[in-house]
CSV table of C-alpha atoms in Angstrom, one decimal:
chain,number,residue,atom,x,y,z
A,1,UNK,CA,-14.6,-31.4,103.9
A,2,UNK,CA,-11.6,-32.2,102.0
A,3,UNK,CA,-9.0,-29.8,101.7
A,4,UNK,CA,-7.3,-28.3,98.4
A,5,UNK,CA,-4.8,-31.2,98.5
A,6,UNK,CA,-7.6,-33.9,98.5
A,7,UNK,CA,-9.2,-32.3,95.3
A,8,UNK,CA,-5.8,-32.1,93.4
A,9,UNK,CA,-5.2,-28.5,93.8
A,10,UNK,CA,-8.6,-27.4,93.2
A,11,UNK,CA,-10.7,-25.6,96.0
A,12,UNK,CA,-14.0,-27.2,97.4
A,13,UNK,CA,-16.1,-24.4,96.0
A,14,UNK,CA,-15.3,-25.2,92.2
A,15,UNK,CA,-12.8,-22.3,91.6
A,16,UNK,CA,-9.5,-22.3,90.2
A,17,UNK,CA,-6.4,-23.0,92.3
A,18,UNK,CA,-4.4,-19.9,92.8
A,19,UNK,CA,-1.6,-20.7,90.8
A,20,UNK,CA,-3.6,-21.4,87.6
A,21,UNK,CA,-5.1,-18.8,85.1
A,22,UNK,CA,-8.6,-18.9,84.4
A,23,UNK,CA,-10.4,-20.2,81.2
A,24,UNK,CA,-10.7,-17.8,78.2
A,25,UNK,CA,-14.3,-16.1,78.5
A,26,UNK,CA,-14.8,-16.6,74.7
A,27,UNK,CA,-15.1,-20.4,75.5
A,28,UNK,CA,-18.3,-19.7,77.4
A,29,UNK,CA,-19.6,-22.0,80.2
A,30,UNK,CA,-18.0,-25.4,80.1
A,31,UNK,CA,-20.2,-28.0,81.5
A,32,UNK,CA,-18.5,-31.6,82.4
A,33,UNK,CA,-21.4,-34.1,82.5
A,34,UNK,CA,-21.7,-36.8,85.1
A,35,UNK,CA,-22.1,-39.2,82.5
A,36,UNK,CA,-19.5,-39.3,79.7
A,37,UNK,CA,-22.0,-41.2,77.3
A,38,UNK,CA,-23.5,-37.5,76.9
A,39,UNK,CA,-20.3,-36.9,74.8
A,40,UNK,CA,-20.7,-39.8,72.4
A,41,UNK,CA,-21.9,-37.5,69.5
A,42,UNK,CA,-18.8,-35.1,69.8
A,43,UNK,CA,-16.5,-38.3,70.0
A,44,UNK,CA,-18.0,-39.7,67.0
A,45,UNK,CA,-17.4,-36.6,65.0
A,46,UNK,CA,-13.9,-36.3,66.1
A,47,UNK,CA,-13.1,-39.8,65.1
A,48,UNK,CA,-14.6,-39.4,61.5
A,49,UNK,CA,-12.5,-36.0,61.1
A,50,UNK,CA,-9.4,-38.1,61.9
A,51,UNK,CA,-10.6,-41.0,59.5
A,52,UNK,CA,-11.1,-38.4,56.9
A,53,UNK,CA,-7.7,-36.8,57.5
A,54,UNK,CA,-5.8,-40.3,57.2
A,55,UNK,CA,-2.2,-40.3,58.3
A,56,UNK,CA,0.4,-38.2,56.2
A,57,UNK,CA,2.6,-40.1,53.8
A,58,UNK,CA,6.4,-39.8,53.5
A,59,UNK,CA,5.9,-37.5,50.3
A,60,UNK,CA,3.3,-35.3,52.1
A,61,UNK,CA,5.9,-34.9,55.1
A,62,UNK,CA,8.6,-34.1,52.7
A,63,UNK,CA,6.5,-31.7,50.7
A,64,UNK,CA,5.8,-29.9,54.0
A,65,UNK,CA,9.5,-28.9,54.8
A,66,UNK,CA,10.4,-25.6,54.5
A,67,UNK,CA,12.9,-26.2,51.6
A,68,UNK,CA,10.2,-28.0,49.5
A,69,UNK,CA,7.7,-25.0,50.0
A,70,UNK,CA,10.3,-22.7,48.9
A,71,UNK,CA,10.7,-24.5,45.5
A,72,UNK,CA,6.8,-24.8,45.3
A,73,UNK,CA,6.9,-20.8,45.4
A,74,UNK,CA,9.6,-20.7,43.0
A,75,UNK,CA,8.1,-22.7,40.6
A,76,UNK,CA,4.6,-21.0,41.0
A,77,UNK,CA,6.5,-17.8,40.1
A,78,UNK,CA,8.4,-19.0,37.2
A,79,UNK,CA,5.1,-20.5,35.5
A,80,UNK,CA,3.6,-16.9,35.9
A,81,UNK,CA,5.7,-15.2,33.3
A,82,UNK,CA,5.0,-17.7,30.5
A,83,UNK,CA,1.5,-17.8,31.3
A,84,UNK,CA,1.5,-13.9,31.1
A,85,UNK,CA,3.3,-13.7,27.8
A,86,UNK,CA,0.6,-16.5,26.3
A,87,UNK,CA,-2.3,-14.4,27.5
A,88,UNK,CA,-0.9,-11.3,26.0
A,89,UNK,CA,-0.2,-13.0,22.8
A,90,UNK,CA,-3.7,-14.5,22.6
A,91,UNK,CA,-5.3,-10.9,23.4
A,92,UNK,CA,-3.0,-9.2,20.6
A,93,UNK,CA,-4.1,-11.9,18.2
A,94,UNK,CA,-7.9,-11.4,18.9
A,95,UNK,CA,-7.8,-7.6,19.0
A,96,UNK,CA,-5.9,-7.5,15.6
A,97,UNK,CA,-8.6,-10.2,14.2
A,98,UNK,CA,-11.5,-7.8,15.4
A,99,UNK,CA,-9.4,-4.7,14.0
A,100,UNK,CA,-9.1,-6.3,10.7
A,101,UNK,CA,-12.7,-7.5,10.4
A,102,UNK,CA,-14.1,-4.1,11.6
A,103,UNK,CA,-15.4,-1.7,8.8
A,104,UNK,CA,-13.1,1.2,8.5
A,105,UNK,CA,-14.0,4.8,7.3
A,106,UNK,CA,-14.7,4.6,3.7
A,107,UNK,CA,-11.7,5.7,1.6
A,108,UNK,CA,-11.7,8.1,-1.2
A,109,UNK,CA,-11.5,6.6,-4.5
A,110,UNK,CA,-8.5,7.0,-6.1
A,111,UNK,CA,-8.4,9.5,-9.2
A,112,UNK,CA,-7.7,7.4,-12.2
A,113,UNK,CA,-5.2,9.0,-14.6
A,114,UNK,CA,-6.0,9.0,-18.0
A,115,UNK,CA,-4.1,9.8,-21.1
A,116,UNK,CA,-5.4,13.4,-21.2
A,117,UNK,CA,-4.7,14.2,-17.6
A,118,UNK,CA,-0.9,13.1,-18.0
A,119,UNK,CA,1.3,15.4,-19.4
A,120,UNK,CA,1.8,14.8,-23.4
A,121,UNK,CA,5.4,14.2,-24.3
A,122,UNK,CA,6.6,16.8,-27.0
A,123,UNK,CA,7.6,15.0,-30.1
A,124,UNK,CA,10.5,16.8,-32.0
A,125,UNK,CA,11.1,16.4,-35.6
A,126,UNK,CA,13.9,14.2,-36.5
A,127,UNK,CA,17.1,15.5,-38.2
A,128,UNK,CA,17.1,13.8,-41.2
A,129,UNK,CA,18.6,14.9,-44.6
A,130,UNK,CA,16.3,14.5,-47.8
A,131,UNK,CA,16.9,14.7,-51.4
A,132,UNK,CA,15.9,18.1,-53.1
A,133,UNK,CA,14.5,18.1,-56.6
A,134,UNK,CA,18.1,19.3,-58.0
A,135,UNK,CA,19.8,16.2,-56.1
A,136,UNK,CA,21.2,17.9,-53.1
A,137,UNK,CA,21.0,16.9,-49.8
A,138,UNK,CA,18.7,19.2,-47.8
A,139,UNK,CA,18.2,19.1,-44.0
A,140,UNK,CA,14.6,18.7,-43.2
A,141,UNK,CA,15.0,21.1,-40.3
A,142,UNK,CA,16.7,23.8,-42.4
A,143,UNK,CA,13.7,25.9,-42.8
A,144,UNK,CA,11.3,26.3,-39.8
A,145,UNK,CA,8.2,26.8,-38.9
A,146,UNK,CA,7.1,24.6,-41.6
A,147,UNK,CA,4.0,22.6,-42.6
A,148,UNK,CA,5.2,19.3,-44.1
A,149,UNK,CA,2.9,17.3,-46.2
A,150,UNK,CA,3.6,13.7,-47.2
A,151,UNK,CA,1.9,13.3,-50.5
A,152,UNK,CA,2.6,9.5,-51.5
A,153,UNK,CA,-0.1,8.1,-53.6
A,154,UNK,CA,-2.0,11.6,-53.1
A,155,UNK,CA,-3.5,13.7,-56.0
A,156,UNK,CA,-2.7,16.6,-53.4
A,157,UNK,CA,-2.6,19.8,-55.9
A,158,UNK,CA,-5.5,21.6,-54.6
A,159,UNK,CA,-4.2,20.8,-50.9
A,160,UNK,CA,-0.8,22.0,-51.4
A,161,UNK,CA,-2.1,25.3,-53.4
A,162,UNK,CA,-4.5,25.7,-50.2
A,163,UNK,CA,-1.7,25.4,-47.8
A,164,UNK,CA,0.5,27.7,-49.3
A,165,UNK,CA,-2.1,30.3,-49.7
A,166,UNK,CA,-3.3,29.7,-45.9
A,167,UNK,CA,0.2,30.1,-44.3
A,168,UNK,CA,2.0,33.2,-43.5
A,169,UNK,CA,5.3,34.4,-45.2
A,170,UNK,CA,7.3,32.9,-42.1
A,171,UNK,CA,6.1,29.5,-42.4
A,172,UNK,CA,7.5,27.0,-45.1
A,173,UNK,CA,5.5,24.6,-47.0
A,174,UNK,CA,7.2,21.5,-47.6
A,175,UNK,CA,6.3,18.5,-49.7
A,176,UNK,CA,7.6,15.0,-49.0
A,177,UNK,CA,7.4,11.9,-51.1
A,178,UNK,CA,9.3,8.5,-51.5
A,179,UNK,CA,9.3,8.8,-55.3
A,180,UNK,CA,11.0,11.6,-57.0
A,181,UNK,CA,8.4,13.4,-58.8
A,182,UNK,CA,8.3,16.4,-61.2
A,183,UNK,CA,7.5,19.9,-60.2
A,184,UNK,CA,4.4,19.9,-61.8
A,185,UNK,CA,3.0,16.7,-60.3
A,186,UNK,CA,2.8,18.6,-57.0
A,187,UNK,CA,2.2,22.0,-58.4
A,188,UNK,CA,5.5,23.4,-56.8
A,189,UNK,CA,8.5,24.9,-58.7
A,190,UNK,CA,11.5,22.5,-59.1
A,191,UNK,CA,13.6,24.2,-56.5
A,192,UNK,CA,15.0,23.0,-52.8
A,193,UNK,CA,14.1,26.3,-51.3
A,194,UNK,CA,13.2,28.9,-53.3
A,195,UNK,CA,11.3,32.1,-52.1
A,196,UNK,CA,8.2,32.4,-54.3
A,197,UNK,CA,6.6,35.7,-55.8
A,198,UNK,CA,4.4,36.0,-53.0
A,199,UNK,CA,7.0,36.0,-50.3
A,200,UNK,CA,6.4,32.1,-49.2
A,201,UNK,CA,8.9,29.3,-49.3
A,202,UNK,CA,8.0,26.0,-50.7
A,203,UNK,CA,10.3,23.0,-50.7
A,204,UNK,CA,9.8,19.8,-52.7
A,205,UNK,CA,11.9,17.1,-51.1
A,206,UNK,CA,12.3,13.3,-51.8
A,207,UNK,CA,12.6,10.5,-49.0
A,208,UNK,CA,13.6,7.3,-50.7
A,209,UNK,CA,13.6,5.2,-47.7
A,210,UNK,CA,10.3,6.7,-46.3
A,211,UNK,CA,12.3,7.6,-42.9
A,212,UNK,CA,10.0,10.5,-41.9
A,213,UNK,CA,6.7,8.4,-42.2
A,214,UNK,CA,8.5,5.7,-40.1
A,215,UNK,CA,9.5,7.9,-37.4
A,216,UNK,CA,6.2,9.6,-37.1
A,217,UNK,CA,4.6,5.9,-37.2
A,218,UNK,CA,2.0,6.9,-40.1
A,219,UNK,CA,0.0,4.4,-42.0
A,220,UNK,CA,1.1,3.1,-45.2
A,221,UNK,CA,0.3,5.7,-48.1
A,222,UNK,CA,-3.2,6.2,-49.5
A,223,UNK,CA,-5.3,8.6,-51.5
A,224,UNK,CA,-4.8,11.1,-48.7
A,225,UNK,CA,-2.0,13.0,-47.4
A,226,UNK,CA,-0.3,13.4,-43.9
A,227,UNK,CA,0.4,16.8,-42.4
A,228,UNK,CA,2.8,17.6,-39.7
A,229,UNK,CA,3.0,21.2,-38.3
A,230,UNK,CA,6.5,21.9,-36.8
A,231,UNK,CA,7.6,25.3,-34.8
A,232,UNK,CA,10.6,27.0,-34.7
A,233,UNK,CA,12.1,24.9,-32.1
A,234,UNK,CA,11.7,21.5,-34.0
A,235,UNK,CA,8.6,21.0,-31.7
A,236,UNK,CA,5.9,18.8,-33.5
A,237,UNK,CA,2.8,20.7,-32.9
A,238,UNK,CA,0.1,18.7,-34.6
A,239,UNK,CA,0.2,15.5,-36.9
A,240,UNK,CA,-3.0,14.8,-39.4
A,241,UNK,CA,-2.5,11.3,-40.2
A,242,UNK,CA,-5.0,11.7,-43.3
A,243,UNK,CA,-6.0,14.8,-45.0
A,244,UNK,CA,-7.2,16.3,-48.1
A,245,UNK,CA,-8.3,19.8,-46.9
A,246,UNK,CA,-6.5,22.6,-44.7
A,247,UNK,CA,-9.5,23.0,-42.7
A,248,UNK,CA,-8.1,19.9,-40.7
A,249,UNK,CA,-5.4,21.9,-39.4
A,250,UNK,CA,-6.0,25.5,-40.1
A,251,UNK,CA,-6.7,26.5,-36.6
A,252,UNK,CA,-3.3,25.1,-35.7
A,253,UNK,CA,-1.3,27.3,-37.8
A,254,UNK,CA,-1.3,30.1,-35.6
A,255,UNK,CA,0.6,27.9,-33.0
A,256,UNK,CA,3.7,27.9,-35.3
């Protein structure tokens, strides 16, 4: 029987020499065949793996260095921020498109303002001076409240008479024409402002330039009269562009 030295330091019973550690248990039982040709399959597999791997190039060796790996990590981190910003921008754009296309709650229809709903601007009587029947200049606002009748082209004797009967003693009746007319033509006494026997005031004034009709934006004269009701504060309460009867404004006399 050969000694330990004859077997290269291994004992004759197959055990490990005293100065070498045992093989790891997870390796299992290792069998070394007597004929090495039995390991040809394993040799072919290892050779094929080595051929696939191939020799490393200079560029691969360079990229495997610690400095190159550090640069790769920095580049990867630098690319993450732009990618994240672009992704957020795309998400916000898509969300806004969905929000604009998504039908929202029905809106209440806006209340349409009409001329009747809007507060009406109060028109005031212009401060004109007209010519009385005696040739004197008389302020149109000198006697208020009043019913002013523009009588150009109108045979308005009945209308003037009915208006005088319809108003109270505190309301004056003023007739205005662009042509100087005689007192008998309109049925009024030839005075600028003379109290009548029944306690009512009637004025007959001449407006040669037609300033009052222009200011009130009234149409051209025809066979009817225009009635303007003015309160004590010079506010125009009612304008009747065409009338031949006091019934058209009788209900508004109480507002004077």
